[in-house]
């Protein structure tokens, strides 16, 4: 495995995309270890990695998010958040976090959220007197709310890999998302008092009702998804198709902003994004196969068992390992790679699989806002045109807030299991 890791690090260092790095490292390992005969099964393992009916939810949910974004939903959500916040000092920062929370129910992906909210909020905050690096950091921190609520692509993949109920996972992520959102708002309001951030312009009374009318249908999307799955009206895969159709109708009929060219572009973007996601999953499946050959999952589980037999100590160690993994790998690839190991460790932790899933996903999402491979951090840095090191320094307090939320998820089951239990009843 040392050879595999060396090849992987070398590929990443020279700028090879993550999916190709995983595949090339696997090929290097098989030839170097004189197991080239297994190359015959390489395509089979790749296909097997994506040959799951539930994975059809991913392109449909991506399409729903792209259609909503093409319909200029982001601007509607931002204005609606401004109406809710009112004249609060530092209100534009609060609007940033609230808009991220609202957009979470549409995008399902942190990168989409960072680019959509960032392209509007970062220039607006800069014009209002906020420091650009703070605006970028706050946008990046808010972007990880998306993968915690439906339609989260990471939670879908976790459910596929582990057999955990996707509707339970969707419900379980809602409370942690609200906790994280609330903590970020408190931090933004504290910063506003300390640094004297300006009061936002009020939304005219004549615009409030139209804003609510246009924003509410979009905010109903996660309710339709979870409610439909939970009530048995449709399966997760059917829910994704319903979400895409709903987004199309809302954009065309209610907003009237979806032209044929925008719809075509949304389908094109969905195809390219889906291809990228599935390629990562397929390549990571081959790496997971190599981990199985080397018996790495059982060895790591045995090592952790030898360190301690206390579940809480093992839970802390696992969180540290996942945080480090998230620093270097895209979350979907990290999930596919880590699950064989996590499945061996899971029986030692005395934790519910739904709670465990939220903890794992939140860990990997924090990696999206930290260097050296923090994609959301790179996106907001490009939008703000600020140096990466300044944005990374500004986001440190927000990473601390994310870690507090992570500890609550890991050690207080009620935060993740209360909603699934309530709806089960």
mmCIF file of C-alpha atoms in Angstrom, residues 43-367:
data_model
loop_
_atom_site.group_PDB
_atom_site.id
_atom_site.type_symbol
_atom_site.label_atom_id
_atom_site.label_comp_id
_atom_site.label_asym_id
_atom_site.label_seq_id
_atom_site.Cartn_x
_atom_site.Cartn_y
_atom_site.Cartn_z
ATOM 1 C CA UNK A 43 -13.504 -2.442 -15.976
ATOM 2 C CA UNK A 44 -15.800 -4.872 -14.159
ATOM 3 C CA UNK A 45 -14.999 -3.313 -10.776
ATOM 4 C CA UNK A 46 -15.561 0.167 -12.181
ATOM 5 C CA UNK A 47 -18.947 -0.782 -13.610
ATOM 6 C CA UNK A 48 -19.927 -2.632 -10.432
ATOM 7 C CA UNK A 49 -19.134 0.509 -8.435
ATOM 8 C CA UNK A 50 -21.795 2.524 -10.248
ATOM 9 C CA UNK A 51 -24.208 -0.319 -11.057
ATOM 10 C CA UNK A 52 -26.766 0.601 -8.422
ATOM 11 C CA UNK A 53 -30.312 1.661 -9.228
ATOM 12 C CA UNK A 54 -30.464 4.166 -6.359
ATOM 13 C CA UNK A 55 -27.529 6.078 -7.868
ATOM 14 C CA UNK A 56 -30.005 7.306 -10.508
ATOM 15 C CA UNK A 57 -31.049 9.824 -7.869
ATOM 16 C CA UNK A 58 -27.776 11.698 -8.337
ATOM 17 C CA UNK A 59 -28.286 12.976 -11.934
ATOM 18 C CA UNK A 60 -31.931 13.835 -11.242
ATOM 19 C CA UNK A 61 -31.127 15.844 -8.111
ATOM 20 C CA UNK A 62 -28.238 17.554 -9.920
ATOM 21 C CA UNK A 63 -30.665 18.416 -12.733
ATOM 22 C CA UNK A 64 -33.185 19.841 -10.245
ATOM 23 C CA UNK A 65 -30.472 22.048 -8.725
ATOM 24 C CA UNK A 66 -29.231 23.217 -12.141
ATOM 25 C CA UNK A 67 -32.752 24.052 -13.301
ATOM 26 C CA UNK A 68 -33.479 26.026 -10.146
ATOM 27 C CA UNK A 69 -30.189 27.870 -10.483
ATOM 28 C CA UNK A 70 -30.844 28.610 -14.162
ATOM 29 C CA UNK A 71 -34.225 30.014 -13.141
ATOM 30 C CA UNK A 72 -32.357 32.660 -11.087
ATOM 31 C CA UNK A 73 -33.604 31.130 -7.874
ATOM 32 C CA UNK A 74 -30.496 32.271 -6.003
ATOM 33 C CA UNK A 75 -31.445 35.936 -6.323
ATOM 34 C CA UNK A 76 -34.976 35.201 -5.109
ATOM 35 C CA UNK A 77 -33.637 33.358 -2.066
ATOM 36 C CA UNK A 78 -31.157 36.128 -1.221
ATOM 37 C CA UNK A 79 -33.879 38.814 -1.396
ATOM 38 C CA UNK A 80 -36.232 36.637 0.668
ATOM 39 C CA UNK A 81 -33.495 36.198 3.302
ATOM 40 C CA UNK A 82 -33.001 39.976 3.344
ATOM 41 C CA UNK A 83 -36.705 40.408 4.003
ATOM 42 C CA UNK A 84 -36.540 37.952 6.929
ATOM 43 C CA UNK A 85 -33.469 39.533 8.514
ATOM 44 C CA UNK A 86 -34.652 43.121 8.379
ATOM 45 C CA UNK A 87 -32.491 45.932 9.784
ATOM 46 C CA UNK A 88 -29.961 43.929 11.821
ATOM 47 C CA UNK A 89 -26.366 45.120 12.187
ATOM 48 C CA UNK A 90 -24.249 42.922 9.964
ATOM 49 C CA UNK A 91 -27.465 41.819 8.311
ATOM 50 C CA UNK A 92 -25.845 41.065 4.972
ATOM 51 C CA UNK A 93 -23.596 38.468 6.630
ATOM 52 C CA UNK A 94 -26.666 36.911 8.250
ATOM 53 C CA UNK A 95 -28.389 36.945 4.856
ATOM 54 C CA UNK A 96 -25.386 35.073 3.441
ATOM 55 C CA UNK A 97 -25.800 32.244 5.966
ATOM 56 C CA UNK A 98 -29.602 32.168 5.696
ATOM 57 C CA UNK A 99 -29.444 32.094 1.897
ATOM 58 C CA UNK A 100 -27.007 29.172 2.099
ATOM 59 C CA UNK A 101 -29.418 27.324 4.375
ATOM 60 C CA UNK A 102 -32.348 27.939 2.042
ATOM 61 C CA UNK A 103 -30.364 27.050 -1.074
ATOM 62 C CA UNK A 104 -29.271 23.793 0.611
ATOM 63 C CA UNK A 105 -32.654 22.265 -0.131
ATOM 64 C CA UNK A 106 -32.094 22.839 -3.838
ATOM 65 C CA UNK A 107 -28.447 22.172 -4.657
ATOM 66 C CA UNK A 108 -27.456 19.067 -2.643
ATOM 67 C CA UNK A 109 -23.777 19.840 -3.303
ATOM 68 C CA UNK A 110 -21.412 22.163 -1.435
ATOM 69 C CA UNK A 111 -19.555 23.292 -4.561
ATOM 70 C CA UNK A 112 -22.764 24.334 -6.324
ATOM 71 C CA UNK A 113 -23.814 26.269 -3.251
ATOM 72 C CA UNK A 114 -20.455 28.025 -2.886
ATOM 73 C CA UNK A 115 -20.501 29.197 -6.501
ATOM 74 C CA UNK A 116 -24.188 30.183 -6.608
ATOM 75 C CA UNK A 117 -24.339 32.066 -3.300
ATOM 76 C CA UNK A 118 -20.778 33.356 -3.575
ATOM 77 C CA UNK A 119 -21.288 34.963 -6.980
ATOM 78 C CA UNK A 120 -24.060 37.125 -5.490
ATOM 79 C CA UNK A 121 -23.162 37.618 -1.830
ATOM 80 C CA UNK A 122 -19.398 38.180 -1.973
ATOM 81 C CA UNK A 123 -19.583 41.218 -4.334
ATOM 82 C CA UNK A 124 -22.610 42.548 -2.408
ATOM 83 C CA UNK A 125 -20.835 42.272 0.957
ATOM 84 C CA UNK A 126 -17.700 43.864 -0.469
ATOM 85 C CA UNK A 127 -19.730 46.829 -1.785
ATOM 86 C CA UNK A 128 -21.312 47.193 1.668
ATOM 87 C CA UNK A 129 -17.937 47.558 3.371
ATOM 88 C CA UNK A 130 -17.196 43.996 4.490
ATOM 89 C CA UNK A 131 -13.695 42.633 4.073
ATOM 90 C CA UNK A 132 -13.609 40.418 0.984
ATOM 91 C CA UNK A 133 -11.788 37.556 2.726
ATOM 92 C CA UNK A 134 -14.421 37.483 5.494
ATOM 93 C CA UNK A 135 -17.266 37.427 2.943
ATOM 94 C CA UNK A 136 -15.557 34.594 1.054
ATOM 95 C CA UNK A 137 -14.866 32.598 4.230
ATOM 96 C CA UNK A 138 -18.449 32.948 5.456
ATOM 97 C CA UNK A 139 -19.776 31.809 2.073
ATOM 98 C CA UNK A 140 -17.499 28.756 2.111
ATOM 99 C CA UNK A 141 -18.547 27.828 5.646
ATOM 100 C CA UNK A 142 -22.224 28.177 4.742
ATOM 101 C CA UNK A 143 -21.769 25.979 1.668
ATOM 102 C CA UNK A 144 -21.310 22.813 3.741
ATOM 103 C CA UNK A 145 -24.918 23.137 4.929
ATOM 104 C CA UNK A 146 -26.017 21.788 1.529
ATOM 105 C CA UNK A 147 -24.762 18.196 1.956
ATOM 106 C CA UNK A 148 -26.512 17.881 5.345
ATOM 107 C CA UNK A 149 -30.089 18.297 4.095
ATOM 108 C CA UNK A 150 -32.086 16.766 1.242
ATOM 109 C CA UNK A 151 -31.253 16.321 -1.576
ATOM 110 C CA UNK A 152 -27.696 15.654 -0.347
ATOM 111 C CA UNK A 153 -25.605 13.695 -2.863
ATOM 112 C CA UNK A 154 -23.180 12.579 -0.137
ATOM 113 C CA UNK A 155 -25.961 11.186 2.058
ATOM 114 C CA UNK A 156 -27.415 9.362 -0.955
ATOM 115 C CA UNK A 157 -24.049 7.730 -1.674
ATOM 116 C CA UNK A 158 -23.597 6.802 1.991
ATOM 117 C CA UNK A 159 -27.046 5.209 1.985
ATOM 118 C CA UNK A 160 -26.223 3.273 -1.191
ATOM 119 C CA UNK A 161 -22.891 2.016 0.186
ATOM 120 C CA UNK A 162 -24.249 0.970 3.587
ATOM 121 C CA UNK A 163 -27.895 0.110 2.954
ATOM 122 C CA UNK A 164 -29.012 2.801 5.413
ATOM 123 C CA UNK A 165 -32.422 4.386 4.833
ATOM 124 C CA UNK A 166 -31.932 7.482 2.679
ATOM 125 C CA UNK A 167 -35.081 9.130 4.055
ATOM 126 C CA UNK A 168 -33.774 8.630 7.618
ATOM 127 C CA UNK A 169 -30.464 10.191 6.589
ATOM 128 C CA UNK A 170 -32.251 13.141 4.985
ATOM 129 C CA UNK A 171 -34.213 13.752 8.195
ATOM 130 C CA UNK A 172 -31.216 13.190 10.460
ATOM 131 C CA UNK A 173 -29.160 15.936 8.832
ATOM 132 C CA UNK A 174 -31.754 18.691 9.273
ATOM 133 C CA UNK A 175 -31.201 19.455 12.989
ATOM 134 C CA UNK A 176 -27.361 19.532 12.713
ATOM 135 C CA UNK A 177 -27.732 21.828 9.685
ATOM 136 C CA UNK A 178 -29.910 24.224 11.684
ATOM 137 C CA UNK A 179 -27.467 24.100 14.611
ATOM 138 C CA UNK A 180 -24.537 24.925 12.340
ATOM 139 C CA UNK A 181 -26.569 27.661 10.617
ATOM 140 C CA UNK A 182 -27.518 29.164 13.990
ATOM 141 C CA UNK A 183 -23.941 29.136 15.275
ATOM 142 C CA UNK A 184 -22.674 30.812 12.089
ATOM 143 C CA UNK A 185 -25.374 33.502 12.426
ATOM 144 C CA UNK A 186 -24.399 34.144 16.067
ATOM 145 C CA UNK A 187 -20.762 34.452 14.998
ATOM 146 C CA UNK A 188 -21.677 36.837 12.154
ATOM 147 C CA UNK A 189 -23.701 39.036 14.520
ATOM 148 C CA UNK A 190 -20.851 39.060 17.047
ATOM 149 C CA UNK A 191 -18.376 40.070 14.336
ATOM 150 C CA UNK A 192 -20.813 42.794 13.266
ATOM 151 C CA UNK A 193 -20.787 44.325 16.759
ATOM 152 C CA UNK A 194 -17.010 44.075 17.132
ATOM 153 C CA UNK A 195 -16.139 45.450 13.684
ATOM 154 C CA UNK A 196 -19.103 47.817 13.232
ATOM 155 C CA UNK A 197 -20.593 46.212 10.138
ATOM 156 C CA UNK A 198 -23.287 48.303 8.416
ATOM 157 C CA UNK A 199 -27.045 47.988 8.573
ATOM 158 C CA UNK A 200 -28.562 46.562 5.359
ATOM 159 C CA UNK A 201 -31.043 48.405 3.206
ATOM 160 C CA UNK A 202 -34.636 47.412 4.079
ATOM 161 C CA UNK A 203 -36.729 45.517 1.560
ATOM 162 C CA UNK A 204 -39.603 47.781 0.381
ATOM 163 C CA UNK A 205 -43.011 46.718 1.665
ATOM 164 C CA UNK A 206 -44.329 46.492 -1.899
ATOM 165 C CA UNK A 207 -41.785 43.750 -2.731
ATOM 166 C CA UNK A 208 -42.364 41.507 0.284
ATOM 167 C CA UNK A 209 -45.402 39.549 -0.878
ATOM 168 C CA UNK A 210 -44.009 38.873 -4.399
ATOM 169 C CA UNK A 211 -40.722 37.736 -2.833
ATOM 170 C CA UNK A 212 -42.523 35.291 -0.541
ATOM 171 C CA UNK A 213 -44.633 33.965 -3.411
ATOM 172 C CA UNK A 214 -41.550 33.296 -5.533
ATOM 173 C CA UNK A 215 -39.356 31.891 -2.747
ATOM 174 C CA UNK A 216 -41.776 29.526 -1.007
ATOM 175 C CA UNK A 217 -42.192 27.031 -3.907
ATOM 176 C CA UNK A 218 -38.428 26.583 -4.054
ATOM 177 C CA UNK A 219 -38.213 26.129 -0.288
ATOM 178 C CA UNK A 220 -40.904 23.439 -0.516
ATOM 179 C CA UNK A 221 -38.649 21.210 -2.638
ATOM 180 C CA UNK A 222 -36.966 19.378 0.291
ATOM 181 C CA UNK A 223 -40.372 19.016 1.984
ATOM 182 C CA UNK A 224 -41.756 17.336 -1.135
ATOM 183 C CA UNK A 225 -38.715 15.052 -1.373
ATOM 184 C CA UNK A 226 -38.684 13.887 2.254
ATOM 185 C CA UNK A 227 -42.462 13.900 2.640
ATOM 186 C CA UNK A 228 -42.980 11.865 -0.514
ATOM 187 C CA UNK A 229 -40.370 9.274 0.419
ATOM 188 C CA UNK A 230 -41.476 9.071 4.050
ATOM 189 C CA UNK A 231 -45.162 8.710 3.208
ATOM 190 C CA UNK A 232 -44.443 5.983 0.677
ATOM 191 C CA UNK A 233 -45.768 7.978 -2.281
ATOM 192 C CA UNK A 234 -42.489 7.447 -4.142
ATOM 193 C CA UNK A 235 -39.067 5.869 -3.717
ATOM 194 C CA UNK A 236 -35.845 7.927 -3.415
ATOM 195 C CA UNK A 237 -35.177 7.431 -7.135
ATOM 196 C CA UNK A 238 -38.704 8.510 -8.052
ATOM 197 C CA UNK A 239 -38.369 11.448 -5.635
ATOM 198 C CA UNK A 240 -35.347 12.653 -7.602
ATOM 199 C CA UNK A 241 -37.313 12.539 -10.859
ATOM 200 C CA UNK A 242 -40.221 14.366 -9.213
ATOM 201 C CA UNK A 243 -37.800 17.021 -7.927
ATOM 202 C CA UNK A 244 -36.405 17.582 -11.428
ATOM 203 C CA UNK A 245 -39.900 17.858 -12.919
ATOM 204 C CA UNK A 246 -40.992 20.195 -10.109
ATOM 205 C CA UNK A 247 -37.945 22.424 -10.685
ATOM 206 C CA UNK A 248 -38.693 22.540 -14.411
ATOM 207 C CA UNK A 249 -42.337 23.534 -13.863
ATOM 208 C CA UNK A 250 -41.523 26.140 -11.212
ATOM 209 C CA UNK A 251 -38.843 27.709 -13.425
ATOM 210 C CA UNK A 252 -41.022 27.777 -16.521
ATOM 211 C CA UNK A 253 -44.449 28.631 -15.089
ATOM 212 C CA UNK A 254 -43.939 30.489 -11.802
ATOM 213 C CA UNK A 255 -40.668 32.318 -12.436
ATOM 214 C CA UNK A 256 -40.920 32.407 -16.229
ATOM 215 C CA UNK A 257 -37.122 32.583 -16.450
ATOM 216 C CA UNK A 258 -36.363 29.168 -17.957
ATOM 217 C CA UNK A 259 -35.884 29.584 -21.690
ATOM 218 C CA UNK A 260 -35.178 26.602 -23.983
ATOM 219 C CA UNK A 261 -31.504 27.576 -24.127
ATOM 220 C CA UNK A 262 -31.251 27.659 -20.318
ATOM 221 C CA UNK A 263 -32.970 24.276 -20.059
ATOM 222 C CA UNK A 264 -30.567 22.811 -22.621
ATOM 223 C CA UNK A 265 -27.602 24.264 -20.721
ATOM 224 C CA UNK A 266 -28.936 22.797 -17.455
ATOM 225 C CA UNK A 267 -29.154 19.342 -19.057
ATOM 226 C CA UNK A 268 -25.637 19.712 -20.467
ATOM 227 C CA UNK A 269 -24.222 20.786 -17.091
ATOM 228 C CA UNK A 270 -26.025 17.885 -15.435
ATOM 229 C CA UNK A 271 -24.526 15.407 -17.887
ATOM 230 C CA UNK A 272 -20.976 16.663 -17.334
ATOM 231 C CA UNK A 273 -21.341 16.844 -13.547
ATOM 232 C CA UNK A 274 -22.874 13.372 -13.374
ATOM 233 C CA UNK A 275 -20.101 11.943 -15.538
ATOM 234 C CA UNK A 276 -17.530 13.430 -13.176
ATOM 235 C CA UNK A 277 -19.260 12.065 -10.073
ATOM 236 C CA UNK A 278 -19.694 8.585 -11.530
ATOM 237 C CA UNK A 279 -16.088 8.483 -12.758
ATOM 238 C CA UNK A 280 -14.874 9.283 -9.247
ATOM 239 C CA UNK A 281 -17.116 6.591 -7.753
ATOM 240 C CA UNK A 282 -16.002 4.046 -10.355
ATOM 241 C CA UNK A 283 -12.280 4.716 -9.849
ATOM 242 C CA UNK A 284 -12.644 4.759 -6.077
ATOM 243 C CA UNK A 285 -14.380 1.376 -6.276
ATOM 244 C CA UNK A 286 -11.217 -0.066 -7.821
ATOM 245 C CA UNK A 287 -9.153 1.379 -4.984
ATOM 246 C CA UNK A 288 -11.583 -0.101 -2.455
ATOM 247 C CA UNK A 289 -11.030 -3.456 -4.179
ATOM 248 C CA UNK A 290 -7.259 -3.094 -3.682
ATOM 249 C CA UNK A 291 -7.823 -2.265 -0.004
ATOM 250 C CA UNK A 292 -9.722 -5.535 0.241
ATOM 251 C CA UNK A 293 -6.899 -7.474 -1.415
ATOM 252 C CA UNK A 294 -4.434 -6.101 1.141
ATOM 253 C CA UNK A 295 -6.909 -6.736 4.006
ATOM 254 C CA UNK A 296 -6.375 -3.129 5.086
ATOM 255 C CA UNK A 297 -9.859 -2.610 6.641
ATOM 256 C CA UNK A 298 -9.454 -5.470 9.120
ATOM 257 C CA UNK A 299 -5.901 -4.470 9.957
ATOM 258 C CA UNK A 300 -6.975 -0.898 10.739
ATOM 259 C CA UNK A 301 -9.934 -2.141 12.782
ATOM 260 C CA UNK A 302 -7.598 -4.446 14.713
ATOM 261 C CA UNK A 303 -5.177 -1.570 15.300
ATOM 262 C CA UNK A 304 -7.947 0.660 16.668
ATOM 263 C CA UNK A 305 -9.233 -2.199 18.843
ATOM 264 C CA UNK A 306 -5.738 -2.525 20.273
ATOM 265 C CA UNK A 307 -5.535 1.190 21.077
ATOM 266 C CA UNK A 308 -8.641 1.245 23.254
ATOM 267 C CA UNK A 309 -11.857 -0.594 23.957
ATOM 268 C CA UNK A 310 -13.709 2.601 24.925
ATOM 269 C CA UNK A 311 -16.169 3.617 22.157
ATOM 270 C CA UNK A 312 -15.833 7.349 22.889
ATOM 271 C CA UNK A 313 -12.048 7.238 22.491
ATOM 272 C CA UNK A 314 -12.382 5.297 19.243
ATOM 273 C CA UNK A 315 -14.973 7.815 18.062
ATOM 274 C CA UNK A 316 -12.585 10.728 18.630
ATOM 275 C CA UNK A 317 -9.767 8.885 16.841
ATOM 276 C CA UNK A 318 -12.052 8.100 13.911
ATOM 277 C CA UNK A 319 -13.131 11.736 13.628
ATOM 278 C CA UNK A 320 -9.502 12.829 13.504
ATOM 279 C CA UNK A 321 -8.749 10.285 10.760
ATOM 280 C CA UNK A 322 -11.800 11.351 8.727
ATOM 281 C CA UNK A 323 -10.897 15.021 9.063
ATOM 282 C CA UNK A 324 -7.396 14.277 7.745
ATOM 283 C CA UNK A 325 -8.870 12.193 4.906
ATOM 284 C CA UNK A 326 -11.179 15.081 4.000
ATOM 285 C CA UNK A 327 -8.167 17.400 3.694
ATOM 286 C CA UNK A 328 -6.935 15.505 0.640
ATOM 287 C CA UNK A 329 -9.905 13.785 -1.000
ATOM 288 C CA UNK A 330 -13.163 14.912 -2.579
ATOM 289 C CA UNK A 331 -16.023 13.697 -0.305
ATOM 290 C CA UNK A 332 -17.621 11.233 -2.740
ATOM 291 C CA UNK A 333 -14.279 9.549 -3.459
ATOM 292 C CA UNK A 334 -13.431 9.544 0.243
ATOM 293 C CA UNK A 335 -16.759 7.857 1.034
ATOM 294 C CA UNK A 336 -16.209 5.024 -1.419
ATOM 295 C CA UNK A 337 -12.635 4.523 -0.203
ATOM 296 C CA UNK A 338 -13.391 4.760 3.507
ATOM 297 C CA UNK A 339 -16.553 2.659 3.748
ATOM 298 C CA UNK A 340 -14.813 -0.771 3.674
ATOM 299 C CA UNK A 341 -12.691 0.396 6.610
ATOM 300 C CA UNK A 342 -15.575 2.115 8.393
ATOM 301 C CA UNK A 343 -17.742 -1.002 8.093
ATOM 302 C CA UNK A 344 -15.090 -2.918 10.063
ATOM 303 C CA UNK A 345 -14.756 -0.200 12.700
ATOM 304 C CA UNK A 346 -18.470 0.579 13.048
ATOM 305 C CA UNK A 347 -19.328 -2.401 15.369
ATOM 306 C CA UNK A 348 -16.767 -1.096 17.905
ATOM 307 C CA UNK A 349 -18.367 2.345 18.261
ATOM 308 C CA UNK A 350 -21.798 1.643 19.793
ATOM 309 C CA UNK A 351 -23.459 4.221 17.518
ATOM 310 C CA UNK A 352 -26.564 4.257 15.314
ATOM 311 C CA UNK A 353 -25.827 3.899 11.564
ATOM 312 C CA UNK A 354 -27.884 7.005 10.736
ATOM 313 C CA UNK A 355 -26.030 9.107 13.303
ATOM 314 C CA UNK A 356 -22.769 7.605 12.048
ATOM 315 C CA UNK A 357 -23.624 8.601 8.475
ATOM 316 C CA UNK A 358 -24.226 12.255 9.375
ATOM 317 C CA UNK A 359 -20.971 12.300 11.345
ATOM 318 C CA UNK A 360 -18.979 10.836 8.446
ATOM 319 C CA UNK A 361 -20.451 13.221 5.861
ATOM 320 C CA UNK A 362 -19.963 16.290 8.076
ATOM 321 C CA UNK A 363 -16.335 15.279 8.658
ATOM 322 C CA UNK A 364 -15.656 15.052 4.944
ATOM 323 C CA UNK A 365 -17.512 18.297 4.230
ATOM 324 C CA UNK A 366 -15.283 20.198 6.638
ATOM 325 C CA UNK A 367 -12.436 19.104 4.383
#
